[in-house]
PDB file of C-alpha atoms in Angstrom:
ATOM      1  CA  UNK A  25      -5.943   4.907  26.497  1.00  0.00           C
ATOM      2  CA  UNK A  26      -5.921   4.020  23.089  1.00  0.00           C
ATOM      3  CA  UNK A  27      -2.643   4.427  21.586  1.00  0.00           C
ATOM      4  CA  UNK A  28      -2.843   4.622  17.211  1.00  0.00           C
ATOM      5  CA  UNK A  29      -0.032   3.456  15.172  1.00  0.00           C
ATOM      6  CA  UNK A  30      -1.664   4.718  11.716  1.00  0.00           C
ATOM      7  CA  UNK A  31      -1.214   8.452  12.331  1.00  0.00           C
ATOM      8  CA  UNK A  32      -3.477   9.670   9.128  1.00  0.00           C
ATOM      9  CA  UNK A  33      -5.952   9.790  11.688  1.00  0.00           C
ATOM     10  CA  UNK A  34      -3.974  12.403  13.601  1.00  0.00           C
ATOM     11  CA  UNK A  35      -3.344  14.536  11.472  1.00  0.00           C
ATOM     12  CA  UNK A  36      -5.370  17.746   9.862  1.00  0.00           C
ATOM     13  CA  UNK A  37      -7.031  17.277   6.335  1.00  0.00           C
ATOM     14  CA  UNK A  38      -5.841  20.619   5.197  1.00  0.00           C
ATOM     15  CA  UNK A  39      -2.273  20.585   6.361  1.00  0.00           C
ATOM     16  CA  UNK A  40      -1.589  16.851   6.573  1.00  0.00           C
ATOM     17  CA  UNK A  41       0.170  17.437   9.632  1.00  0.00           C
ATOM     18  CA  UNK A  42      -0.264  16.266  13.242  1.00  0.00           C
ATOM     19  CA  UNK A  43      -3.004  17.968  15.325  1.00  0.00           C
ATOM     20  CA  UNK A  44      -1.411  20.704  17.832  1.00  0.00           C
ATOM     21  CA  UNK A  45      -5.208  22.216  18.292  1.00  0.00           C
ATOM     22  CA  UNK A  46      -7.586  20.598  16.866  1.00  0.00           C
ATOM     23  CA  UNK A  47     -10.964  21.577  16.472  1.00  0.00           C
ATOM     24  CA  UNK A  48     -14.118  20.313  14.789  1.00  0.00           C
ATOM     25  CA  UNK A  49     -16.166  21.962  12.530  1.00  0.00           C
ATOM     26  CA  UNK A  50     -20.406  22.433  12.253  1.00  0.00           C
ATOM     27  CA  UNK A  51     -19.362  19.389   9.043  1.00  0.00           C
ATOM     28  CA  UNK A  52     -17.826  17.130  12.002  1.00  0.00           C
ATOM     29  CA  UNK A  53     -15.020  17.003  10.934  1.00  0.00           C
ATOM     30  CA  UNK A  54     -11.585  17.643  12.701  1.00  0.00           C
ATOM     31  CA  UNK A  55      -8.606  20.314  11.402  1.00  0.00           C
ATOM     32  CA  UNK A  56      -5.901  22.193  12.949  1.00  0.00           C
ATOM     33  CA  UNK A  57      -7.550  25.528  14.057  1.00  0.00           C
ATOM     34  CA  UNK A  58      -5.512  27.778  12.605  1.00  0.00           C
ATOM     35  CA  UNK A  59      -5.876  26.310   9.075  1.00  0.00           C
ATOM     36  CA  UNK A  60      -9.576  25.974   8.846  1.00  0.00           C
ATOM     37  CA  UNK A  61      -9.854  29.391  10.364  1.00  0.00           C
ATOM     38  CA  UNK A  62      -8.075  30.342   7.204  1.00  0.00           C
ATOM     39  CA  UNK A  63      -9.897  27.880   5.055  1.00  0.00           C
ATOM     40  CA  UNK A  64     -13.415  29.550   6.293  1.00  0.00           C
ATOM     41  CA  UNK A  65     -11.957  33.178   5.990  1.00  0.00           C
ATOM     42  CA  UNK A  66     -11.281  32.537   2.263  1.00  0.00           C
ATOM     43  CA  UNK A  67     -14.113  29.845   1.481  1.00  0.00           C
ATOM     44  CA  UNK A  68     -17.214  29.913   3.904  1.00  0.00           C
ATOM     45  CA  UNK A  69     -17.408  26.164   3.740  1.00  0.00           C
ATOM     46  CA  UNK A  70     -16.437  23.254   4.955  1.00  0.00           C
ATOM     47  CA  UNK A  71     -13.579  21.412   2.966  1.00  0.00           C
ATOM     48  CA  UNK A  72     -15.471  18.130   3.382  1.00  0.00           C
ATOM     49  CA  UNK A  73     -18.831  18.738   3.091  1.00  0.00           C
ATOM     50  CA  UNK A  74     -18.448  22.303   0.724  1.00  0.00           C
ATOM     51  CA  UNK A  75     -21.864  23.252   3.010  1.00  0.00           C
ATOM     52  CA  UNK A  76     -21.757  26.476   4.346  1.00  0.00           C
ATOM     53  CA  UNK A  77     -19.371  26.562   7.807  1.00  0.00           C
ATOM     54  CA  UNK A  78     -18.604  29.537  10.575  1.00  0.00           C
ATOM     55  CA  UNK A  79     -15.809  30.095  12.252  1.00  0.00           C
ATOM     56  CA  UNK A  80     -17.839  30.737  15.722  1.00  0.00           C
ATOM     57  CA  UNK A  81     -19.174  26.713  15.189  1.00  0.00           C
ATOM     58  CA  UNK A  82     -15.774  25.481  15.466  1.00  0.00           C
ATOM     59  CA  UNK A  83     -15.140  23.654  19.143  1.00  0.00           C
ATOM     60  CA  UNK A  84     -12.023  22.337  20.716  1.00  0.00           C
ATOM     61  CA  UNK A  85     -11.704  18.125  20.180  1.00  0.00           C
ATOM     62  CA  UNK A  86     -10.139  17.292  23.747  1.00  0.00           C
ATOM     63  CA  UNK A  87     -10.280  13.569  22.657  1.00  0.00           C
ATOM     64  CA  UNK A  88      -8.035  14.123  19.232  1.00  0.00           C
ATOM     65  CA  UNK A  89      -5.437  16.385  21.310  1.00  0.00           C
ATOM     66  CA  UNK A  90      -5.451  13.571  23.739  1.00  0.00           C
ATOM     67  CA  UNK A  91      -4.466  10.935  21.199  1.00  0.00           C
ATOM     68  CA  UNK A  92      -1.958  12.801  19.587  1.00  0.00           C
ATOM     69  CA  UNK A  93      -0.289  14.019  22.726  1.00  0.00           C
ATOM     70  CA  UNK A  94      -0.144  10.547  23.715  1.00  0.00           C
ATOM     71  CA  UNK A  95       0.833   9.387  20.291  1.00  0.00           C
ATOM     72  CA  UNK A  96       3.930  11.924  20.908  1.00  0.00           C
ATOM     73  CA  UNK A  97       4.370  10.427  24.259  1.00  0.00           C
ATOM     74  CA  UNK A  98       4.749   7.027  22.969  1.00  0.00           C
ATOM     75  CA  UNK A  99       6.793   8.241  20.502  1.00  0.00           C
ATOM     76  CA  UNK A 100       9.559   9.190  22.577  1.00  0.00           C
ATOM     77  CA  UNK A 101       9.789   6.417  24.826  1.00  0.00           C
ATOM     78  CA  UNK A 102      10.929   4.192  21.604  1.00  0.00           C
ATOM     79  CA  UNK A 103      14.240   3.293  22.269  1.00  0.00           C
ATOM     80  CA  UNK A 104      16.290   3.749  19.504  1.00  0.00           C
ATOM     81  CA  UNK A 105      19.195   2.401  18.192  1.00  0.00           C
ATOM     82  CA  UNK A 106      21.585   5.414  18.347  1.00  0.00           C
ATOM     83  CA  UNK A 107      20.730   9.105  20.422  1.00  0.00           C
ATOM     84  CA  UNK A 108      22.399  12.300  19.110  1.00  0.00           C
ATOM     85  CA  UNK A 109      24.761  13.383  21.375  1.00  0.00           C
ATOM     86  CA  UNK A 110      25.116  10.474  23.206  1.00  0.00           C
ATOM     87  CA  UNK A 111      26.079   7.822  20.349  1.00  0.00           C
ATOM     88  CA  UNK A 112      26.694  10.531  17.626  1.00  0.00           C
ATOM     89  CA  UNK A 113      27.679  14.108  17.752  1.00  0.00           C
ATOM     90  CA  UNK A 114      28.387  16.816  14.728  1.00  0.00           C
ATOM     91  CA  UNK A 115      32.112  16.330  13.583  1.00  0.00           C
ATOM     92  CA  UNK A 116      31.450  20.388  11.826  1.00  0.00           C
ATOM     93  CA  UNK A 117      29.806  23.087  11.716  1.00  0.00           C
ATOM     94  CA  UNK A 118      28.900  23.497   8.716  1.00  0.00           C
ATOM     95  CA  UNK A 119      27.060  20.969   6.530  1.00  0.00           C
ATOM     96  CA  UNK A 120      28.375  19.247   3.760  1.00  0.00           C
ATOM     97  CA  UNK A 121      25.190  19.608   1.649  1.00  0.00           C
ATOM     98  CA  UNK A 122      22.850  22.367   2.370  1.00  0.00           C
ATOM     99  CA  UNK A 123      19.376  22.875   0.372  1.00  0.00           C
ATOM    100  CA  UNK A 124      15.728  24.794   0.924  1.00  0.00           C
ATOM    101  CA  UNK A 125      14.799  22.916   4.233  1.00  0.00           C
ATOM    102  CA  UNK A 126      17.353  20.340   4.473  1.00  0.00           C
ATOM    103  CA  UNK A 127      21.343  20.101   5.734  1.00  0.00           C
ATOM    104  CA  UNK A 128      23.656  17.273   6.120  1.00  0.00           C
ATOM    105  CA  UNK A 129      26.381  17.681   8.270  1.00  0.00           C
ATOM    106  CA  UNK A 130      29.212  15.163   8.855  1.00  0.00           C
ATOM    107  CA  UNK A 131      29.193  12.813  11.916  1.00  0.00           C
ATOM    108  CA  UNK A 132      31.112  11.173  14.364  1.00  0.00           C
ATOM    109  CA  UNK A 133      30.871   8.047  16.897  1.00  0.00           C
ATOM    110  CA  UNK A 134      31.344   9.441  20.475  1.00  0.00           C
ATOM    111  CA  UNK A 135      32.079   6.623  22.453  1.00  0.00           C
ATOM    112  CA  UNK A 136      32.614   3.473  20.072  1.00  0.00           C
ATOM    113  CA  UNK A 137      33.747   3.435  16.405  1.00  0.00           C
ATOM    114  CA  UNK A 138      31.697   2.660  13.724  1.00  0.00           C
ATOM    115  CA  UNK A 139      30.734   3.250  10.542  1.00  0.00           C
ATOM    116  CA  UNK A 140      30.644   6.266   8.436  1.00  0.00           C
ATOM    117  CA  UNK A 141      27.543   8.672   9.882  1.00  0.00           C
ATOM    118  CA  UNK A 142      25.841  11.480   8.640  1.00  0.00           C
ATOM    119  CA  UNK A 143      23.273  14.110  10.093  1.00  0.00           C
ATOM    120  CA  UNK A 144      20.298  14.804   8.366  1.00  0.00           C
ATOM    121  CA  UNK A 145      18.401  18.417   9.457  1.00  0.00           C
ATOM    122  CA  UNK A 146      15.085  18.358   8.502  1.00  0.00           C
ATOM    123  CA  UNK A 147      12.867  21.972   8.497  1.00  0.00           C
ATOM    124  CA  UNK A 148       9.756  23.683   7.173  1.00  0.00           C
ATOM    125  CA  UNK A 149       6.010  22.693   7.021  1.00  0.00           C
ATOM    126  CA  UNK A 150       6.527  19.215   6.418  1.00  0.00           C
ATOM    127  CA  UNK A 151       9.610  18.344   8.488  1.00  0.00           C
ATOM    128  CA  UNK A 152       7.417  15.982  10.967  1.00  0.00           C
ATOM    129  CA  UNK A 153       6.306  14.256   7.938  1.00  0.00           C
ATOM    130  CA  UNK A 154       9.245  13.303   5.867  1.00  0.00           C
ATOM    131  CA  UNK A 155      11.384  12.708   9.336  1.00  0.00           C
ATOM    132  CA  UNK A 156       8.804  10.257   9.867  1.00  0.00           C
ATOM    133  CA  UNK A 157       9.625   8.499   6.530  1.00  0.00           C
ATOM    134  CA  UNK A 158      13.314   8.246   7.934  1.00  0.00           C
ATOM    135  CA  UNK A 159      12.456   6.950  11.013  1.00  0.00           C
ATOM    136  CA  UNK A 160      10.956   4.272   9.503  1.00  0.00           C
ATOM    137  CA  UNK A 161      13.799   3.258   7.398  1.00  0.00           C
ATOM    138  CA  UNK A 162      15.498   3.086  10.959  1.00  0.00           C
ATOM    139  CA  UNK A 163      16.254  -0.239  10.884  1.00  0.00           C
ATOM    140  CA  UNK A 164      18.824   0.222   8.178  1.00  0.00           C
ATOM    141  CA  UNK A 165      22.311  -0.450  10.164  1.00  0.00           C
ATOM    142  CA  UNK A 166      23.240   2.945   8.590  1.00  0.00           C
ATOM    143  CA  UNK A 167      20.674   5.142   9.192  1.00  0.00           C
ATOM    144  CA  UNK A 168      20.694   7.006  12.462  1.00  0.00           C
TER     145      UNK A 168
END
């Protein structure tokens, strides 16, 4: 099966986020179910098309949840360069910085030295997202 690397694809209009059940609309268009359900309780139209939409014309898209749970699958069989609690483990409990959605807590090397580490903790609505952005700057010999 077809395997995407651009996720924009995969991912829900309204939210921006991947698709965990997606569904397509009367417009045919594709969103997370739970967020056009509220889109259509508050609007009565589609968010693409602004034509009238119901809530009873939305269907399951087995093909989207199929490409994003292989898109997930994929995404774990990267290998990557350093695995928490195998190369890296929390040197504290408590983080060093701490803000609305986000903690860093000091890190240390587990089996071979190396340089200074940090953790980054990532949560909320848009922690798949912005992780995403950090993965990418993986390749950066101090970015974990």
């Amino acid at each position: 099966m077809f395997v995407t690397s651009n996720t924009d694809t995969l991912k829900c209009p309204i939210t921006f986020e991947l698709f965990r059940d997606p569904v397509t609309g009367q417009d045919g268009h594709t969103y997370e179910r739970d967020a056009i359900i509220t889109w259509l309780q508050k609007n009565g139209a589609s968010p693409q098309t602004r034509e009238p939409m119901t809530i009873d014309s939305l269907r399951p898209n087995h093909i989207v949840k199929q490409l994003v749970d292989e898109f997930k699958s994929s995404s774990l069989q990267k290998h990557f360069l350093f695995r928490f609690g195998i190369d890296i483990r929390k040197a504290g409990k408590r983080p060093i910085f701490q803000t609305q959605g986000k903690s860093i807590y000091r890190a240390e090397w587990i089996s071979k030295p190396g340089p200074d580490v940090v953790l980054l903790k990532i949560e909320g609505a848009k922690a798949n997202r912005e992780a995403g952005y950090y993965v990418q700057l993986g390749s950066h010999p101090h970015i974990v």
